[in-house]
CSV table of C-alpha atoms in Angstrom, one decimal:
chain,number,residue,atom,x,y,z
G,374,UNK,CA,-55.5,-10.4,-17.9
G,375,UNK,CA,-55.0,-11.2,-21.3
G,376,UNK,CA,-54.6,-15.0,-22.7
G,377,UNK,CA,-51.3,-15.7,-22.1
G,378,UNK,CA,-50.2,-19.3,-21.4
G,379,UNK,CA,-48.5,-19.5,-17.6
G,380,UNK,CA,-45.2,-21.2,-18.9
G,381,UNK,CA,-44.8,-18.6,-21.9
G,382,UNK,CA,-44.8,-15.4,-18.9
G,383,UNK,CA,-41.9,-13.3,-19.3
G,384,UNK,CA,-41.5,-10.0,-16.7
G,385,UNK,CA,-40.4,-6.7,-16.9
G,386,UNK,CA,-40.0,-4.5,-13.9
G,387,UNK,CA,-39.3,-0.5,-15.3
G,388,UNK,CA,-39.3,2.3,-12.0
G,389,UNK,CA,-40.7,1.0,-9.2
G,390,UNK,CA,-41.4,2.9,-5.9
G,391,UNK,CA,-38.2,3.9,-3.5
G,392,UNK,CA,-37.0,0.6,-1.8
G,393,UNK,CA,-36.6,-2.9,-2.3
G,394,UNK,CA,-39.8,-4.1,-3.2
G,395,UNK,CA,-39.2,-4.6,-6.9
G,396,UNK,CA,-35.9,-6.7,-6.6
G,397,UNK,CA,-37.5,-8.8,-3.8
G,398,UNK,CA,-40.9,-9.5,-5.5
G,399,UNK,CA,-38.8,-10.2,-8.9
G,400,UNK,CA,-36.5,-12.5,-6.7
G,401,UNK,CA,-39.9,-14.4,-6.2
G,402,UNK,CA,-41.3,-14.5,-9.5
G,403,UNK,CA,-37.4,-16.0,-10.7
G,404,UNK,CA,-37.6,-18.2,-8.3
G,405,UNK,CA,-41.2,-19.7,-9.9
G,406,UNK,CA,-39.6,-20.1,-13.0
G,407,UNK,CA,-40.4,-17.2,-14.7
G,408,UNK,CA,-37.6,-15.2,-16.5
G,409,UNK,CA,-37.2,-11.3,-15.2
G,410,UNK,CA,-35.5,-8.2,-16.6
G,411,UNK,CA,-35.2,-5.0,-16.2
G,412,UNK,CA,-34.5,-1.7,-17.4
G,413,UNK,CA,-32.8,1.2,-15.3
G,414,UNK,CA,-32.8,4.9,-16.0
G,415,UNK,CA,-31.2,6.3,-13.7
G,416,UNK,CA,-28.5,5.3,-10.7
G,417,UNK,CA,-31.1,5.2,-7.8
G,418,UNK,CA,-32.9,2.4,-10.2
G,419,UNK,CA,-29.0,0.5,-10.5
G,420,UNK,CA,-29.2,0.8,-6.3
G,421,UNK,CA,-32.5,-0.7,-6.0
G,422,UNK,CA,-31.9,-3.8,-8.8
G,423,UNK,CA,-28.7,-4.6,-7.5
G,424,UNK,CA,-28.7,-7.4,-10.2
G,425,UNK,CA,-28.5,-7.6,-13.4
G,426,UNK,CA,-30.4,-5.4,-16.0
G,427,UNK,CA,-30.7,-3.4,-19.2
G,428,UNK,CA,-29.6,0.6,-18.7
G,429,UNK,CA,-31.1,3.2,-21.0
G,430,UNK,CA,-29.4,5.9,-21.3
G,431,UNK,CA,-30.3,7.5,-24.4
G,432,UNK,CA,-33.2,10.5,-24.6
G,433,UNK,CA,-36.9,10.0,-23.9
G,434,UNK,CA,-37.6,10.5,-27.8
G,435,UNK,CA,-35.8,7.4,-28.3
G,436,UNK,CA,-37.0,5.5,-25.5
G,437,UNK,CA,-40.0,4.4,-27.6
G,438,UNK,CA,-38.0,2.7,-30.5
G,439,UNK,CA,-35.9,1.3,-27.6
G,440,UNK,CA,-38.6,-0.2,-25.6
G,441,UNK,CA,-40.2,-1.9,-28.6
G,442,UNK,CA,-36.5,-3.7,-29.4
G,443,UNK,CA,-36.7,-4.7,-25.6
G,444,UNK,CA,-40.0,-6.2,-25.7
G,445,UNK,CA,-40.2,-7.8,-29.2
G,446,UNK,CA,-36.4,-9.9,-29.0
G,447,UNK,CA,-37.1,-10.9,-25.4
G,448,UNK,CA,-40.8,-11.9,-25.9
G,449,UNK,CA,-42.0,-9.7,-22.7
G,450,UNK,CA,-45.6,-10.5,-21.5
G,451,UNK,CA,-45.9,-8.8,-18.3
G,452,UNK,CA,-44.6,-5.2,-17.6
G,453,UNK,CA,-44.7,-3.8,-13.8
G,454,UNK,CA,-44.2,-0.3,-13.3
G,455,UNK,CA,-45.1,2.2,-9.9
G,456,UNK,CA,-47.1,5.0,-11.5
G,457,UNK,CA,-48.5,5.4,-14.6
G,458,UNK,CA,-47.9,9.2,-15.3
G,459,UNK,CA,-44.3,9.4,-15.7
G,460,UNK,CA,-43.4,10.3,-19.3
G,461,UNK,CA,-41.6,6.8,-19.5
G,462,UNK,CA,-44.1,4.5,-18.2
G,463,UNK,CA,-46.6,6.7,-20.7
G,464,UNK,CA,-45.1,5.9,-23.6
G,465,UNK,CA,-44.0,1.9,-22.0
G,466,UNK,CA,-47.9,1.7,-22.0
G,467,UNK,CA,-48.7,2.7,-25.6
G,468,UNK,CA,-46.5,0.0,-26.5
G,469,UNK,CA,-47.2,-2.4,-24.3
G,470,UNK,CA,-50.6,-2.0,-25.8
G,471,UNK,CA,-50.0,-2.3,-29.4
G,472,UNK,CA,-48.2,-5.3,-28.4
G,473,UNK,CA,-51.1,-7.0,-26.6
G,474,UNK,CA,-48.7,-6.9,-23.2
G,475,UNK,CA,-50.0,-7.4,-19.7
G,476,UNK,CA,-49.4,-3.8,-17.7
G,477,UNK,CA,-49.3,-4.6,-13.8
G,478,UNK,CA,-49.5,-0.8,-12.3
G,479,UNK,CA,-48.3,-0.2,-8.9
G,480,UNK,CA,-49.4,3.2,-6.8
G,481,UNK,CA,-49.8,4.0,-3.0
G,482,UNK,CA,-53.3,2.5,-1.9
G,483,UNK,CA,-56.4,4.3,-2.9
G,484,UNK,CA,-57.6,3.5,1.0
G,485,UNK,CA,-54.4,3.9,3.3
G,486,UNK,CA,-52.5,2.5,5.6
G,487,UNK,CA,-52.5,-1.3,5.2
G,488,UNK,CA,-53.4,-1.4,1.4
G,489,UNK,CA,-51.2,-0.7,-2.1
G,490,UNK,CA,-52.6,-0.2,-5.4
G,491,UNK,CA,-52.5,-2.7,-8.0
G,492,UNK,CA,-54.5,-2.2,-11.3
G,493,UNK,CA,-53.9,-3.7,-15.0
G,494,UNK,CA,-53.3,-0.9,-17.6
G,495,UNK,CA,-54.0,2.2,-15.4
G,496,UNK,CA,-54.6,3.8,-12.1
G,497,UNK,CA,-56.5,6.8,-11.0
G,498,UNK,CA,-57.8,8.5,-14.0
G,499,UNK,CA,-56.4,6.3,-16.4
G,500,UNK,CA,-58.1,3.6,-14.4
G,501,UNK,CA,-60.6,0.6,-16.1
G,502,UNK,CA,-62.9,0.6,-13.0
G,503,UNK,CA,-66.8,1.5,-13.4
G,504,UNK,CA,-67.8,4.4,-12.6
G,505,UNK,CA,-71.9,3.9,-13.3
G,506,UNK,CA,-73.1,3.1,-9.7
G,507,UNK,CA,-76.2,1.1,-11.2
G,508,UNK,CA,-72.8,-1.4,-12.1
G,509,UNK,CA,-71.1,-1.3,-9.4
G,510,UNK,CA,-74.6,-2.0,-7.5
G,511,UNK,CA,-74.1,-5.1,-9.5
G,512,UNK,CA,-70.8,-6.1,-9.7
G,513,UNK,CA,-70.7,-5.2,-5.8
G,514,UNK,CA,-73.7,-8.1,-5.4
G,515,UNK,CA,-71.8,-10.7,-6.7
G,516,UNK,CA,-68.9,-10.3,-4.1
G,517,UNK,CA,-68.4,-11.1,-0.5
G,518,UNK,CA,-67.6,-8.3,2.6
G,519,UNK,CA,-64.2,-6.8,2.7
G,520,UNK,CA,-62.3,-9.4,4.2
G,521,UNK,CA,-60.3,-8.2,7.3
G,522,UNK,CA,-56.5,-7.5,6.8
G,523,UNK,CA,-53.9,-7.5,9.5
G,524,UNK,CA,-52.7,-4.1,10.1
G,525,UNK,CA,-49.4,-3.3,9.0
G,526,UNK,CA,-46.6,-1.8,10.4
G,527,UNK,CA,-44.6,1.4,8.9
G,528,UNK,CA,-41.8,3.7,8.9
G,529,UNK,CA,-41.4,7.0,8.1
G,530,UNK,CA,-37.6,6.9,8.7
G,531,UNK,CA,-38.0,4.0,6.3
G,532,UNK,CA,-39.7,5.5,3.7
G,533,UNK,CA,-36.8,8.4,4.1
G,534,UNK,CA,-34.2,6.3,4.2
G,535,UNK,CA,-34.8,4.9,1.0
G,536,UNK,CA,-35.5,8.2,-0.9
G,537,UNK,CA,-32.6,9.8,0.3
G,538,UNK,CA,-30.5,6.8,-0.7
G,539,UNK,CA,-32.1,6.6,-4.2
G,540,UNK,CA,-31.7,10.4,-5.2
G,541,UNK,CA,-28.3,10.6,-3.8
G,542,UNK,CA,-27.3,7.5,-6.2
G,543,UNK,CA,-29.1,8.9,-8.8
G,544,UNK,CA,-26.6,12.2,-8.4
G,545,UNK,CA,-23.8,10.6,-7.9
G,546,UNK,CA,-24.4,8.7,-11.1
G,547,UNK,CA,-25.7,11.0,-13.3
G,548,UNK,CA,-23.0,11.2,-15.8
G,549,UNK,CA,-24.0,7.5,-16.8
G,550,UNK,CA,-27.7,8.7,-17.6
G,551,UNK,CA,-26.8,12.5,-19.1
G,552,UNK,CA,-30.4,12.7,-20.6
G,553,UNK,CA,-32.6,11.0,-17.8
G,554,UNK,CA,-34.9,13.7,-16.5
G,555,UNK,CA,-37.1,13.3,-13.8
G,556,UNK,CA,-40.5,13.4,-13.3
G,557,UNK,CA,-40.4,15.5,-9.6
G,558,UNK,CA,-40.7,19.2,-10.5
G,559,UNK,CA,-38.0,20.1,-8.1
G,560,UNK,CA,-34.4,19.2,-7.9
G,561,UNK,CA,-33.9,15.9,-5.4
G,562,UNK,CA,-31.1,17.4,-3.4
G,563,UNK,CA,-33.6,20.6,-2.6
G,564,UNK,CA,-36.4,18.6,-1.6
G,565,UNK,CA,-33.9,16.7,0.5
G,566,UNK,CA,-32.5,20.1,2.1
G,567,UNK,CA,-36.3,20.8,2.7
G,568,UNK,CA,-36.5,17.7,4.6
G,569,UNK,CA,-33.8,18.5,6.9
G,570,UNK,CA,-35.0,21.9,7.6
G,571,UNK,CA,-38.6,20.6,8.2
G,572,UNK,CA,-37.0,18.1,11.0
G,573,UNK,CA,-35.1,20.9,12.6
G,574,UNK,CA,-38.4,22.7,12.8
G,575,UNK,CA,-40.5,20.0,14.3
G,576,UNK,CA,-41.0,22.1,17.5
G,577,UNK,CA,-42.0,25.3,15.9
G,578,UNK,CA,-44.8,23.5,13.6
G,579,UNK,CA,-45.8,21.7,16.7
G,580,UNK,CA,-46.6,24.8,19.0
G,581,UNK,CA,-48.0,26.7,15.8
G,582,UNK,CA,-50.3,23.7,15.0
G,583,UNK,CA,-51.4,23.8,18.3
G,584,UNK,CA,-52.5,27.4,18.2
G,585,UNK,CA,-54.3,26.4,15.1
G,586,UNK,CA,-56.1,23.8,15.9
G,587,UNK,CA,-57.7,25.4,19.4
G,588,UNK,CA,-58.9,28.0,16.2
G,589,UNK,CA,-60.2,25.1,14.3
G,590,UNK,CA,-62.1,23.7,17.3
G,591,UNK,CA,-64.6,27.0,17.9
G,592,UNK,CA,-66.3,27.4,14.3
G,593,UNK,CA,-67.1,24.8,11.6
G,594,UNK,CA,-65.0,24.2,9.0
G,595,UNK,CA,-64.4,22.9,5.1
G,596,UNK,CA,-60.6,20.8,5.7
G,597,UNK,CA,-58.6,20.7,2.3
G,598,UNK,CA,-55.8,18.3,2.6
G,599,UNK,CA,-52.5,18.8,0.1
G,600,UNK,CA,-51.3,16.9,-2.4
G,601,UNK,CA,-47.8,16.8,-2.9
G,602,UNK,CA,-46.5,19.7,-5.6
G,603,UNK,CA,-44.7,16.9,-7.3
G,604,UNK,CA,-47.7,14.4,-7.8
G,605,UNK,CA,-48.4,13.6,-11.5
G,606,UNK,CA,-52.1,13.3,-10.5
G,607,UNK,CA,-51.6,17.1,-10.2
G,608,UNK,CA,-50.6,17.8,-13.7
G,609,UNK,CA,-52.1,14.3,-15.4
G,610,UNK,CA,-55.5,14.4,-13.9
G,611,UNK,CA,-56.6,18.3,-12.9
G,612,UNK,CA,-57.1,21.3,-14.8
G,613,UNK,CA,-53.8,22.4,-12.4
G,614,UNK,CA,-50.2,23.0,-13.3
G,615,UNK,CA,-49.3,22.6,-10.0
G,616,UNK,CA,-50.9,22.2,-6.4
G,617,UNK,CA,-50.5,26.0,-5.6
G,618,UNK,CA,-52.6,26.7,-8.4
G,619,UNK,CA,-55.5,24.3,-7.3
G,620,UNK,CA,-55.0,26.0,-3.7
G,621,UNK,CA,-55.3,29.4,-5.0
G,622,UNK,CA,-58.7,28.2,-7.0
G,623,UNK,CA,-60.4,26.8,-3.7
G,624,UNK,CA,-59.8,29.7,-1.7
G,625,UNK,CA,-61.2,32.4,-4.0
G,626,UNK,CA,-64.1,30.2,-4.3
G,627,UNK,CA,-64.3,29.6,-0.2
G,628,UNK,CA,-64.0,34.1,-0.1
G,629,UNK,CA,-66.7,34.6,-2.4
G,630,UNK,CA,-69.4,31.7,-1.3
G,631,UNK,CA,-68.5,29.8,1.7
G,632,UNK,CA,-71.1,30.8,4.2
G,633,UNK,CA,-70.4,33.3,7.1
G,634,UNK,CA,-68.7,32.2,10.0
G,635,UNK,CA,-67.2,28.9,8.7
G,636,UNK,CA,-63.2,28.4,8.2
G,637,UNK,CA,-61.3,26.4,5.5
G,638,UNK,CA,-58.3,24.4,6.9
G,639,UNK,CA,-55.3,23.3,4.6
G,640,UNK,CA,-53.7,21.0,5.9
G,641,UNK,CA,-49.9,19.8,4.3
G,642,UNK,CA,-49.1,16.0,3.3
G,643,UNK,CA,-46.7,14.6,5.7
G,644,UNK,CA,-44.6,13.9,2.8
G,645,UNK,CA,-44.0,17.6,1.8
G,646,UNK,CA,-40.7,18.6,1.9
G,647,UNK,CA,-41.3,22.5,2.6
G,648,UNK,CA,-38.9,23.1,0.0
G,649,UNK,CA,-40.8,25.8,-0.1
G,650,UNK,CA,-42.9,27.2,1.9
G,651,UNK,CA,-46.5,27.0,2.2
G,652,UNK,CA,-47.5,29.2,5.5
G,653,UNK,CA,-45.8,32.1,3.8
G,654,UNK,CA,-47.5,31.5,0.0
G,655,UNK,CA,-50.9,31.2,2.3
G,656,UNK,CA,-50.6,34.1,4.5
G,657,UNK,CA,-50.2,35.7,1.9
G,658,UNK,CA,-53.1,34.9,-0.6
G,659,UNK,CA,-55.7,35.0,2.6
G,660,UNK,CA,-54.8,38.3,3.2
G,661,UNK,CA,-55.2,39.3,0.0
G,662,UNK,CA,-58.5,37.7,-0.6
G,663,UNK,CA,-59.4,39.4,3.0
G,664,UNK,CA,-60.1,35.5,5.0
G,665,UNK,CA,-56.7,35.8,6.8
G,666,UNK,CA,-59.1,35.0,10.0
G,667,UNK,CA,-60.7,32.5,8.4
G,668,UNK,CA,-58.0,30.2,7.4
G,669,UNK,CA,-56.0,27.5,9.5
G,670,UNK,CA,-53.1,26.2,8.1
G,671,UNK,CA,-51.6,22.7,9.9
G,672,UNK,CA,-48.4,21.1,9.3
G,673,UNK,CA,-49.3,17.6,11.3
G,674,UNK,CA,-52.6,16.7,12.7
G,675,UNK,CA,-54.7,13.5,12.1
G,676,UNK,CA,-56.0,13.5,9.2
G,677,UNK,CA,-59.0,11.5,10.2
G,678,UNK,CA,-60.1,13.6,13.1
G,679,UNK,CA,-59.7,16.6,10.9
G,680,UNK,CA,-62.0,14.9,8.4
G,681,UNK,CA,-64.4,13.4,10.5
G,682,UNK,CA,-65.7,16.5,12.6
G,683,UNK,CA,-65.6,19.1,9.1
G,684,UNK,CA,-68.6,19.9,7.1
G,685,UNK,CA,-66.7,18.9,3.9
G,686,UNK,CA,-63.5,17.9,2.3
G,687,UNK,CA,-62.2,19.2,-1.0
G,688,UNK,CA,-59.2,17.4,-3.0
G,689,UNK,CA,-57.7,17.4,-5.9
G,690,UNK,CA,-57.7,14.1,-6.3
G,691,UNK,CA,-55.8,12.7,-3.2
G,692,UNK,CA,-56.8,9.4,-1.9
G,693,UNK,CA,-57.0,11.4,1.3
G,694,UNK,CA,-61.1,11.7,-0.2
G,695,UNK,CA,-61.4,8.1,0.2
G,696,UNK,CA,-61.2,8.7,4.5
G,697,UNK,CA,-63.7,11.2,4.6
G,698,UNK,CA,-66.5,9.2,2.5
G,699,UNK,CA,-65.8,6.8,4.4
G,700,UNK,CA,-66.7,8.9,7.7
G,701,UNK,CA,-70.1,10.2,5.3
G,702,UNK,CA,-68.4,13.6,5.1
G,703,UNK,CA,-69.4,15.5,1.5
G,704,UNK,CA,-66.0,15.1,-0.7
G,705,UNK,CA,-65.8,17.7,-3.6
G,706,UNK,CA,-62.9,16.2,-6.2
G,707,UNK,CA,-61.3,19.3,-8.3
G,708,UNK,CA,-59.7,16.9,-10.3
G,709,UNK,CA,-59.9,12.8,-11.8
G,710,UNK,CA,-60.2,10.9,-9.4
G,711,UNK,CA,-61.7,7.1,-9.1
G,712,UNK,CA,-64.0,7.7,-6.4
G,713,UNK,CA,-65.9,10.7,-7.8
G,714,UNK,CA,-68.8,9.0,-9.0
G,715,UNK,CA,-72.5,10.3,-8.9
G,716,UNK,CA,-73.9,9.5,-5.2
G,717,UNK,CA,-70.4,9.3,-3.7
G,718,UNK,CA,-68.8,12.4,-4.2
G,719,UNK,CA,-70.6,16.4,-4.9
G,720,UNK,CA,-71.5,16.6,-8.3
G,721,UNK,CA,-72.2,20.0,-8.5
G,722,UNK,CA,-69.7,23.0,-9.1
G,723,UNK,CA,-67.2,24.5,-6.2
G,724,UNK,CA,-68.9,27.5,-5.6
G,725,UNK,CA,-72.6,25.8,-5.1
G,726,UNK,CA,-70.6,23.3,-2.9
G,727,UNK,CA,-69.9,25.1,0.4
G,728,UNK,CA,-73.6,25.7,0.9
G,729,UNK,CA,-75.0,22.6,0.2
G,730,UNK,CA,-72.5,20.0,0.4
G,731,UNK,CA,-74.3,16.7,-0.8
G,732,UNK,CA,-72.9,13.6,1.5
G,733,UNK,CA,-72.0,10.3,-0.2
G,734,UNK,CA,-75.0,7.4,-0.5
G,735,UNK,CA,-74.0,4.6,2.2
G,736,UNK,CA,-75.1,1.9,-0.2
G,737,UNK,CA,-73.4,3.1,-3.5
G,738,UNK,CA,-70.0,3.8,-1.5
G,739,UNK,CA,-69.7,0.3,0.2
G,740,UNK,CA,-70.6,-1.0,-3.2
G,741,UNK,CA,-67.6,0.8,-4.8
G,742,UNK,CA,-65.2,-0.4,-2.0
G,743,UNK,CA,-65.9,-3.7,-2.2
G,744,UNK,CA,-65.3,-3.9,-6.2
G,745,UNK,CA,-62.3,-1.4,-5.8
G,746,UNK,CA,-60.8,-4.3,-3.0
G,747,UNK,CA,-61.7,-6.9,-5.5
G,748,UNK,CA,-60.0,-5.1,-8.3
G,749,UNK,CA,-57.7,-2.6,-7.4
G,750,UNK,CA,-56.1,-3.2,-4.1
G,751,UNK,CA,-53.7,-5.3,-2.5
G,752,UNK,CA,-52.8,-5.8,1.2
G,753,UNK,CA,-48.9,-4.6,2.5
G,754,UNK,CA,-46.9,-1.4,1.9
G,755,UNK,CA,-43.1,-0.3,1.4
G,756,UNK,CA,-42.7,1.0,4.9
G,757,UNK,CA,-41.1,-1.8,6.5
G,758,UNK,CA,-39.9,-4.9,6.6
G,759,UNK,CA,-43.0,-7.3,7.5
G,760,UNK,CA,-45.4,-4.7,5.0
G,761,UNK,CA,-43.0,-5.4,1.8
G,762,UNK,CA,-43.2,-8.8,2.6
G,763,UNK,CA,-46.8,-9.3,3.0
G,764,UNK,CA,-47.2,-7.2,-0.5
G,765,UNK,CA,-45.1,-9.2,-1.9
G,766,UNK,CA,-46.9,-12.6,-1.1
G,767,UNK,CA,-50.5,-10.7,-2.4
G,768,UNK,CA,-49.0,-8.6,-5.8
G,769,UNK,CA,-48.0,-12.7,-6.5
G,770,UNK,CA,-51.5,-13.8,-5.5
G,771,UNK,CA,-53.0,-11.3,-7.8
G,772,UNK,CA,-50.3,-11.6,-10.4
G,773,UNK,CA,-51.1,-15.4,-10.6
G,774,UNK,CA,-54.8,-15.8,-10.0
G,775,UNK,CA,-55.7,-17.1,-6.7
G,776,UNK,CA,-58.9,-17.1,-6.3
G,777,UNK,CA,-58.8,-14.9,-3.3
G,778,UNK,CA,-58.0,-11.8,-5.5
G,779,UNK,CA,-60.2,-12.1,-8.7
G,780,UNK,CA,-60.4,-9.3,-11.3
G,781,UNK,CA,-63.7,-8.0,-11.9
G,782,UNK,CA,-65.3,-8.5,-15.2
G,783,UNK,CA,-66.1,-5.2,-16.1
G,784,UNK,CA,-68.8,-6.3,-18.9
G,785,UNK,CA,-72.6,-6.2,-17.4
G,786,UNK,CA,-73.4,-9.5,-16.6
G,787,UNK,CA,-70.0,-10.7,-16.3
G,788,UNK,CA,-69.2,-14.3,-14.6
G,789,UNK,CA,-67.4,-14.1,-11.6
G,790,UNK,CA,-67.8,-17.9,-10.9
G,791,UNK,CA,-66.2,-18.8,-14.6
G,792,UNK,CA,-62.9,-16.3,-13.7
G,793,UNK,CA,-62.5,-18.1,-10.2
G,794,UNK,CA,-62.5,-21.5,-12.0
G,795,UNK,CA,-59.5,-20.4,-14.4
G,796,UNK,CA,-57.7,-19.1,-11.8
G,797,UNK,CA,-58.1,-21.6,-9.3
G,798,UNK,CA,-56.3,-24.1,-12.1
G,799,UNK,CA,-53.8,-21.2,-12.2
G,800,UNK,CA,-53.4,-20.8,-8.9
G,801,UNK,CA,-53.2,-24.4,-8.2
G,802,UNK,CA,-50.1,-25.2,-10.3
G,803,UNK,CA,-48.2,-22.1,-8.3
G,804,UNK,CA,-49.8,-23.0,-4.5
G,805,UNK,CA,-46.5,-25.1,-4.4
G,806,UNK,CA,-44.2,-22.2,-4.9
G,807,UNK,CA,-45.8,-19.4,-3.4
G,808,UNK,CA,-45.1,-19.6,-0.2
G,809,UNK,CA,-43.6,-17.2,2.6
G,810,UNK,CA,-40.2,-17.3,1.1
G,811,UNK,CA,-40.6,-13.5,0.9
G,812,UNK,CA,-41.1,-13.4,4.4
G,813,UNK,CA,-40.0,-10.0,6.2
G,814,UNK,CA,-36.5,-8.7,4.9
G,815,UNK,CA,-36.1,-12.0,2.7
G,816,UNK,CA,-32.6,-11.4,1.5
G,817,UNK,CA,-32.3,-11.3,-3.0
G,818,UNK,CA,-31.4,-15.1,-2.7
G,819,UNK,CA,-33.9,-16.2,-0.1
């Protein structure tokens, strides 16, 4: 974190992810004495912040010029955003940088369910974290275990509620933002059609995943897990336009080297709409490509059973790769991702991969989790009540030093010890004020 006095902190939230979690966690910082603002794009953002804040409604290639305005007259020092690959928060970075800001970026956790991402300047492949095991042997030494976090509890309901809520306000209001585009591929009130049509065919996908699965159980199999189509990480970090490219590129490499008798199984995120539809787009190909027998395709499953008993996973550059190092399973990475560093993840290329899948070193992985906890990750999540409010209490931790979530100097030979001094001072003159006043549901005002 750069040198920035704690009474001089000034705070600007841009997009932040579906739900309350922005406004409630700004509520907080206000209530510190910090001064907050904001800036909405579109009418979802004016649902979430129902307070007051700054609208932009001119294009994106004025949005630079605007930003700058915004941050030079109110003296911004800190700028939180959720995702660091929409065009917006792209260009908010370049000038946040050139003005020596603080950038707080928010994604769902690298390791799921009870974490959330947190990382100054960058996430994924835009991401400040080593990637040189001999430093992460190092950095790693320095730190204690993981320490044990309280499970959280979540809703998918939740998590629909609040995207249905926000894309319908963002409709609704468009004619206030004419320009704002978004940065989803498909149209929101598709993807919510999709959604519907996916509930209504629960049972189907549940006798058909059944049939699939007794396949799965009688031959080994490679198990490649979807990314959303809509994911930036797609398009920011990959060689891919979309996902269906990066799916058609795995299984022409699985037909022409994937050993005799094994099966590839692609399984969907939970999150995908089926908009449109991937058992057609995959019969399809497999026929084509003459596997039709060797392919499973799942709608639902667990994902960690799936990974766990498979001979490999390949992902773009899901998080999803995170579960099956940490079973030992061989993880190939397409794309960018922050795991794929030499002695975690296959090095080689895709088609040497499926017959010699080279599994990730015990000793380098645990060394990267415990400096990617250190660093990068935050316990709570957006799915419910009690999970917002217990990321709320740690993005303040983190945002204001307590010792308990200390950045890792990323310099060989950094100290540790002299960064837990500053920001046990830090933390000290905040222990007052940080409290459990964001307790579960805390209410704007509580």
């Amino acid at each position: 974190m750069k040198d920035i006095g704690i009474a001089k902190r000034r705070f600007l939230f841009l997009q932040g992810p579906q739900g309350s979690f922005f406004w409630l966690l700004a509520q907080e910082i206000s209530q510190l004495g910090y001064p907050v603002y904001r800036i909405n794009f579109n009418g979802g953002d004016q649902l979430d912040w129902p307070g007051e804040a700054a609208n932009y409604r001119g294009r994106q290639a004025g949005w630079n010029r605007y930003l700058d305005h915004f941050l030079r007259d109110n003296r911004i020092t800190d700028i939180l955003l959720f995702g660091d690959c929409r065009p917006l928060h792209m260009a908010a970075h370049g000038m946040a940088k050139l003005r020596g800001i603080n950038i707080h970026v928010f994604e769902e956790g690298y390791i799921r369910p009870h974490w959330v991402t947190m990382e100054p300047d960058g996430v994924n492949g835009h991401s400040t974290l080593p990637r040189e095991p001999e430093v992460l042997l190092n950095h790693a030494a320095q730190l204690p275990p993981i320490p044990p976090v309280k499970a959280i509890t979540a809703s998918f309901r939740r998590r629909m509620r609040d995207a249905v809520r926000y894309y319908l306000a963002a409709s609704l209001n468009r004619w206030q933002f004419p320009f704002y585009r978004s940065h989803r591929p498909d149209w929101p009130i598709a993807e919510t059609a999709g959604w519907a049509l996916k509930y209504l065919r629960q049972r189907v996908h549940a006798k058909r995943d059944a049939a699939a699965l007794e396949q799965v159980g009688q031959r080994p199999y490679f198990l490649f897990p979807l990314q959303l189509n809509s994911d930036y990480q797609i398009r920011a970090h990959s060689p891919f336009p979309s996902m269906y490219d990066a799916v058609l590129h795995v299984m022409e490499s699985f037909a022409r080297f994937a050993p005799a008798g094994t099966q590839l199984v692609i399984k969907e995120h939970p999150f995908d709409c089926q908009f449109r539809s991937w058992r057609r787009f995959l019969d399809r190909e497999s026929r084509w490509l003459g596997i039709a027998n060797r392919l499973a395709h799942v709608v639902e499953g667990d994902l960690n059973t799936l990974a766990r008993d498979s001979l490999g996973m390949v992902t773009v550059n899901s998080t999803s790769g995170t579960l099956g190092l940490s079973q030992g399973v061989p993880v190939f990475v397409l794309g960018s991702a922050i795991y794929a560093i030499p002695g975690i993840t296959h090095q080689g290329k895709l088609d040497e991969y499926w017959a010699a899948p080279q599994a990730p070193d015990p000793q380098i992985y645990d060394a990267f989790q415990r400096v990617l906890h250190a660093r990068c990750l935050i316990p709570g999540g957006f799915a419910s009540e009690s999970a917002v409010a217990t990321l709320i209490r740690s993005a303040l931790a983190r945002l204001f030093d307590d010792p308990a979530h200390i950045p890792v100097k990323m310099e060989m030979g950094g100290s540790i010890a002299a960064d837990q001094a500053a920001a046990a001072q830090a933390a000290a003159e905040a222990s007052g004020t940080i409290t459990a006043s964001a307790s579960a549901g805390a209410s704007a005002g509580a």
